[in-house]
Short mmCIF file of C-alpha atoms and ligand atoms in Angstrom, two decimals:
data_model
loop_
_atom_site.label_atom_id
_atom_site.label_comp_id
_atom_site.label_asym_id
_atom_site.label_seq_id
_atom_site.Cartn_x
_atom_site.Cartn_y
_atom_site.Cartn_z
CA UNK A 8 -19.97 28.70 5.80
CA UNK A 9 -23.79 28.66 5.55
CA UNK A 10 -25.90 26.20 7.58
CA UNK A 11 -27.60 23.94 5.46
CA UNK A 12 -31.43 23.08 6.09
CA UNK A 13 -32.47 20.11 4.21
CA UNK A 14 -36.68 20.93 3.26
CA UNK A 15 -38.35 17.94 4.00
CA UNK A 16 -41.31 18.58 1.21
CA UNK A 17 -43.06 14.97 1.73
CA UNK A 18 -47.10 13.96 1.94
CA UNK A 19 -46.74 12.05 5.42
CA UNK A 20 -44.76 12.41 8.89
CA UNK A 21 -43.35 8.81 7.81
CA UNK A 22 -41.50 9.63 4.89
CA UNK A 23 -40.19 13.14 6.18
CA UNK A 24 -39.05 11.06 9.36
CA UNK A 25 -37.27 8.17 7.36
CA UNK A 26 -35.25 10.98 5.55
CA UNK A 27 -34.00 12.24 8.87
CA UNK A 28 -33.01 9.19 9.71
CA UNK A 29 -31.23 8.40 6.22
CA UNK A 30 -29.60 11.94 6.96
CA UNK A 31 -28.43 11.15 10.46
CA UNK A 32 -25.43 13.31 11.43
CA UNK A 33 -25.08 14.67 7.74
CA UNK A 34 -27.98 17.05 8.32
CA UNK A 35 -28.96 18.58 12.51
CA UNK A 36 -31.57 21.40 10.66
CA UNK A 37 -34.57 20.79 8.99
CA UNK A 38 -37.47 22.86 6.91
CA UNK A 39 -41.14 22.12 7.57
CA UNK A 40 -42.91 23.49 4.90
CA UNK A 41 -46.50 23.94 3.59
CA UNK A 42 -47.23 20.51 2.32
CA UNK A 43 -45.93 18.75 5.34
CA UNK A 44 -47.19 21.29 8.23
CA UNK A 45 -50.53 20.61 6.27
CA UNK A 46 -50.39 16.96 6.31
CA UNK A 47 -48.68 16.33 10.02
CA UNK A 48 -49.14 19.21 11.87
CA UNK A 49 -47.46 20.41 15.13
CA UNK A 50 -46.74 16.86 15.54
CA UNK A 51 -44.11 16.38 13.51
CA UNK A 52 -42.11 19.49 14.43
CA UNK A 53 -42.28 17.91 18.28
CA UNK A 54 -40.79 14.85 16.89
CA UNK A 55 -37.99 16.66 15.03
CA UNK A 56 -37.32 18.40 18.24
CA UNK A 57 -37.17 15.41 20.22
CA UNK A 58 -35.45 13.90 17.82
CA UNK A 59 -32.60 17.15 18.42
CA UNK A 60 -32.97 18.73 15.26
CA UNK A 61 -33.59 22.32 14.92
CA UNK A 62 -36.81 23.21 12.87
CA UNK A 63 -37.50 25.88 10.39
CA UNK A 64 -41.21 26.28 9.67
CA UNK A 65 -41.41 27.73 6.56
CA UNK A 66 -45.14 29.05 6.47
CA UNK A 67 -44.55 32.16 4.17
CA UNK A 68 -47.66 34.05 6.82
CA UNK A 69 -49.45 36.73 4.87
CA UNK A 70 -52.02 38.59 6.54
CA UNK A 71 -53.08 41.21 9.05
CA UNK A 72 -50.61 42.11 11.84
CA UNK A 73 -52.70 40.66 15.04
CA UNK A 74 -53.42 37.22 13.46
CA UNK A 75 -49.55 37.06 11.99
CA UNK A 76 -48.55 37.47 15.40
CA UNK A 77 -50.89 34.97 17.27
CA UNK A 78 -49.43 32.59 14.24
CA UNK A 79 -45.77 33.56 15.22
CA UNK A 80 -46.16 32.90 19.09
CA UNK A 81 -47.72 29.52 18.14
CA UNK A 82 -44.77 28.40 15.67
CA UNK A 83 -42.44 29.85 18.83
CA UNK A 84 -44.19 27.70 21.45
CA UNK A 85 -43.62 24.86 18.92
CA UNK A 86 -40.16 25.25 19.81
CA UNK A 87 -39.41 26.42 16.31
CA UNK A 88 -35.80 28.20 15.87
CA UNK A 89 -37.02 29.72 12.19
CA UNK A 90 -40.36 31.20 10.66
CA UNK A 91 -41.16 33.28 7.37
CA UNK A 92 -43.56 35.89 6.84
CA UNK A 93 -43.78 37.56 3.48
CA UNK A 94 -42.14 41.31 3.73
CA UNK A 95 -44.86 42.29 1.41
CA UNK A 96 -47.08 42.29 4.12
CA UNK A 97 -45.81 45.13 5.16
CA UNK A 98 -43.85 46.97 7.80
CA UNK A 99 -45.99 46.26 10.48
CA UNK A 100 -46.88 42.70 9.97
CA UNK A 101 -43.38 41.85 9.93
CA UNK A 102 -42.90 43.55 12.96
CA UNK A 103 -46.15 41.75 14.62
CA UNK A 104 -44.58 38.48 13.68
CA UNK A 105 -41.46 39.27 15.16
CA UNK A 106 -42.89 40.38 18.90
CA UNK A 107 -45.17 37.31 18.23
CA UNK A 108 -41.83 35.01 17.88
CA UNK A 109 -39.65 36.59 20.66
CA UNK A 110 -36.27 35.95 21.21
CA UNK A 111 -36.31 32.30 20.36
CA UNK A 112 -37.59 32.03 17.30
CA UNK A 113 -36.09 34.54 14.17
CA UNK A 114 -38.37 35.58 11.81
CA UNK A 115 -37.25 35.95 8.23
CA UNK A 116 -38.92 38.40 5.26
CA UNK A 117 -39.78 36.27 1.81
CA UNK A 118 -38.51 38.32 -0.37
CA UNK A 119 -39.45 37.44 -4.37
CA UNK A 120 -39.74 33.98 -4.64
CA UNK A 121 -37.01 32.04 -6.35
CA UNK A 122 -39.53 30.52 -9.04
CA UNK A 123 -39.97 34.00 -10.26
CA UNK A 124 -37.77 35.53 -12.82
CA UNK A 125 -38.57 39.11 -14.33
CA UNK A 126 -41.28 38.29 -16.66
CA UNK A 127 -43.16 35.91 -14.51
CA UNK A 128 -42.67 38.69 -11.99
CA UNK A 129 -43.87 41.56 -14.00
CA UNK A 130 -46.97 39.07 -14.88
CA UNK A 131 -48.03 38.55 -11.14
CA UNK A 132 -47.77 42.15 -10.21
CA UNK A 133 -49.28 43.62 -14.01
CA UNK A 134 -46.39 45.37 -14.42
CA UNK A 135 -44.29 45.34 -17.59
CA UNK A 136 -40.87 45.29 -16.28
CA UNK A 137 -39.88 44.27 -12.93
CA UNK A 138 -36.17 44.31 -11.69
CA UNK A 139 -36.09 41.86 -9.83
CA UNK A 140 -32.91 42.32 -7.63
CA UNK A 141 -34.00 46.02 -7.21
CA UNK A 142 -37.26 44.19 -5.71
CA UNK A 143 -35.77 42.02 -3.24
CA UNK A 144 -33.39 45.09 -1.51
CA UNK A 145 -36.31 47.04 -1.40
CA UNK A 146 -38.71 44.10 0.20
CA UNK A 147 -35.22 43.63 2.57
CA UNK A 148 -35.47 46.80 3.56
CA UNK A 149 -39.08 46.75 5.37
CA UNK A 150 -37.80 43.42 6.85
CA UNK A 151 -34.88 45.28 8.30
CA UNK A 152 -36.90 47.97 9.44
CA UNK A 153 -39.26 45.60 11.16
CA UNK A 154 -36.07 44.13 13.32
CA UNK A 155 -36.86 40.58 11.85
CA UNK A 156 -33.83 38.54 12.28
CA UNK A 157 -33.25 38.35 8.38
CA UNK A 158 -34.93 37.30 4.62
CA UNK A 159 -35.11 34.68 2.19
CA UNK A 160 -33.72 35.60 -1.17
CA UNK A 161 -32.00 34.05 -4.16
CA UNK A 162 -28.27 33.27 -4.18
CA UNK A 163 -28.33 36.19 -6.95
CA UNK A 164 -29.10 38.91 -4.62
CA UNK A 165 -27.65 37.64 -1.22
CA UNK A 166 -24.09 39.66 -1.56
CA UNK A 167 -25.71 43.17 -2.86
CA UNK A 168 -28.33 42.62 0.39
CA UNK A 169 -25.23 41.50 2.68
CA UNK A 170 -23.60 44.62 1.20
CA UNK A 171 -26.27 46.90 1.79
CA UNK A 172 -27.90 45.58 5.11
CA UNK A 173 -24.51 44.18 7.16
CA UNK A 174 -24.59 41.30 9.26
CA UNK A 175 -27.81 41.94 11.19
CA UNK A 176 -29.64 40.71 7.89
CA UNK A 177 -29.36 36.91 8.02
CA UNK A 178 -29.60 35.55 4.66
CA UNK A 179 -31.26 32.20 3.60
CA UNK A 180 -30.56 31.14 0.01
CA UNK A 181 -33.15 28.45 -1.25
CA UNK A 182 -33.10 27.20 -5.11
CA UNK A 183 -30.24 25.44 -4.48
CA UNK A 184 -28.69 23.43 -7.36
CA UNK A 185 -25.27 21.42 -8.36
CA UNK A 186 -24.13 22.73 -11.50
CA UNK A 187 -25.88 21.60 -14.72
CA UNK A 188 -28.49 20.40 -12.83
CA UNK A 189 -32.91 20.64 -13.99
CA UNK A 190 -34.29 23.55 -12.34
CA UNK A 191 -37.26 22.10 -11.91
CA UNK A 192 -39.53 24.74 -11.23
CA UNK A 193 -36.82 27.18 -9.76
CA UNK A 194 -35.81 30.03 -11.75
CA UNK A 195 -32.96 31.55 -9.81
CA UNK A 196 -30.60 28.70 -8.85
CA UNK A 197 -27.12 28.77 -7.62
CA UNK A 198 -24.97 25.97 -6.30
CA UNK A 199 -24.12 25.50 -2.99
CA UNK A 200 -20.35 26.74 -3.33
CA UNK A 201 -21.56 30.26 -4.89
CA UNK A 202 -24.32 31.03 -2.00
CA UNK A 203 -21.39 30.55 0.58
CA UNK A 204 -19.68 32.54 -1.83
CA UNK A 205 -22.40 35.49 -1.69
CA UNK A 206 -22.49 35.42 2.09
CA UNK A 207 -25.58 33.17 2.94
CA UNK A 208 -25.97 32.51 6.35
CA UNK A 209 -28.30 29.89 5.96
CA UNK A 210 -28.78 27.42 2.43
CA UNK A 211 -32.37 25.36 1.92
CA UNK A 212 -31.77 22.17 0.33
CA UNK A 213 -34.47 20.59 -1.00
CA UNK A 214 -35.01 17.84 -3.52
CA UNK A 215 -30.88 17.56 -4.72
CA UNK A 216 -30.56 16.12 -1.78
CA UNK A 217 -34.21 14.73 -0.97
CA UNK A 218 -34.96 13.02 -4.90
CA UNK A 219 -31.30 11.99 -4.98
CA UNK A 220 -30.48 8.21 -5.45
CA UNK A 221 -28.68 8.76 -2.39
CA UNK A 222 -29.17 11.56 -0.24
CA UNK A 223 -26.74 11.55 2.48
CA UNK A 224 -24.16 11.49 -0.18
CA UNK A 225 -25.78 14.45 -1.82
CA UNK A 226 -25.90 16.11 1.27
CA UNK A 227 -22.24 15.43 2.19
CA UNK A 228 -21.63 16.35 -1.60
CA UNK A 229 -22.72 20.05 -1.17
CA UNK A 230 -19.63 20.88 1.25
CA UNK A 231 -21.51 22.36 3.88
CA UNK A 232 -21.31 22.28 8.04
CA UNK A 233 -24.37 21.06 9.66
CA UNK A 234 -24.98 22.75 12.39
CA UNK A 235 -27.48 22.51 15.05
CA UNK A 236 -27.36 26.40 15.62
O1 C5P B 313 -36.53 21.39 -4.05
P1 C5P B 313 -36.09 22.80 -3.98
O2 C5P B 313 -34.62 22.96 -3.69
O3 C5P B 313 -36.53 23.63 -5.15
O4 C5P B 313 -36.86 23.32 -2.68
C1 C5P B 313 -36.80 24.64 -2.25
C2 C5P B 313 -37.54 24.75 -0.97
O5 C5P B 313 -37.39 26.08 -0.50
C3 C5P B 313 -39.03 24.50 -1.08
O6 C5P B 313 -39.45 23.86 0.11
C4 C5P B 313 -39.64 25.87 -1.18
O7 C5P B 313 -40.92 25.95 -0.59
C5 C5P B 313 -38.65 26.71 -0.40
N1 C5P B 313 -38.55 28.12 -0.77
C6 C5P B 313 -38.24 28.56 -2.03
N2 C5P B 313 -38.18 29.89 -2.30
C7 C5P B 313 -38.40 30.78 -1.36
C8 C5P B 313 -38.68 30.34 -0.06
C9 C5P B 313 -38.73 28.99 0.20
O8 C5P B 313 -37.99 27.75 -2.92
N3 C5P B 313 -38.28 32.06 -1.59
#
């Protein structure tokens, strides 16, 4: 059963907080991305900790090895129990961020983005034809290599990567969807039931449970264990 991670993809510290508290007991993990690292800061993952909720800062770090890894002892000295670099960076960045993290903090390879399908894929790269799923093992694979504790990859891909890479590869699924429901701006979605299905170890959810009417009931909808880790 995969650990879900609720992404708390809000403007203000405030609003991310009064979601956690909507949440309570329904939710122990929680994903600090982009928008609200931006807006908040360090602050806000100390509060989640205090608040004794593990944190995933999901930073998607791209660049050379030595500042990746200055980047990845900061998030660890935050206290953080989750971080992503983008395996495109490379063999040795990945590895960088991982000495960076130490043993606290895991480190997980992005692999191909779950907004991308093939074409919009083969667009960003100017390439014709991308496969996709052949493009996520391989971006796996220098993750592996690199020790990081595991990737981020669609629902799609997780059991050919859990086949492949064995249980050393954590797997965290985002693009998370109930059946029939919009995409929004995801393009490969699965539902909660067929990423514990494909062996995820860990599932983002983000706004079917955040945009819902009523959240906690979303959340307790999706059939998953929260677990503090
Ligand atoms: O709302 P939704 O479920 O689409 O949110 C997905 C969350 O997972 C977002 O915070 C997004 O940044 C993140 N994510 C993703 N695809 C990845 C890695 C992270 O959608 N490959």
């Amino acid at each position: 059963m995969p650990v879900p991670i609720v992404a708390l993809d809000f403007q203000t510290a405030s609003e991310a907080l009064a979601m956690v508290e909507r949440l309570g007991d329904a939710c122990r993990f929680y994903k600090v991305g982009s928008e609200l690292f931006t807006a908040a800061g360090p602050q806000v993952v100390e509060t989640l900790r205090s608040l004794g909720s593990d944190v995933f800062l999901d930073l998607k770090l791209h660049d050379i090895p030595n500042t990746v890894l200055g980047a990845a002892r900061s998030a660890a000295q935050l206290g953080v129990r989750l971080l992503t670099v983008h395996a495109s960076g490379g063999q040795e960045m990945v590895k960088a961020a991982v000495e960076g993290a130490g043993e606290k903090c895991g480190i997980l390879g992005v692999t191909i983005l779950t907004s991308f399908d093939a074409p919009g894929l083969g667009m960003a790269w100017g390439r014709g034809k991308v496969d996709v799923r052949r493009e996520v093992i391989r971006l796996a694979g220098i993750a592996h290599m690199a020790g990081a504790h595991g990737v981020v990859c669609g629902g799609r891909e997780a059991g050919a990567l859990g086949r492949k890479y064995g249980p050393g590869l954590r797997l965290l699924v985002p693009g998370i969807r109930a059946e029939n429901a919009p995409a929004d701006d995801q393009k490969r979605t699965v539902t909660p039931a067929a990423a514990a299905k494909a062996g995820a170890t860990y599932v983002v959810l983000g706004r079917m449970v955040t945009r819902a009417a009523d959240p906690r009931s979303a959340m307790l909808a999706a059939n998953l264990k929260p677990d503090a880790g």
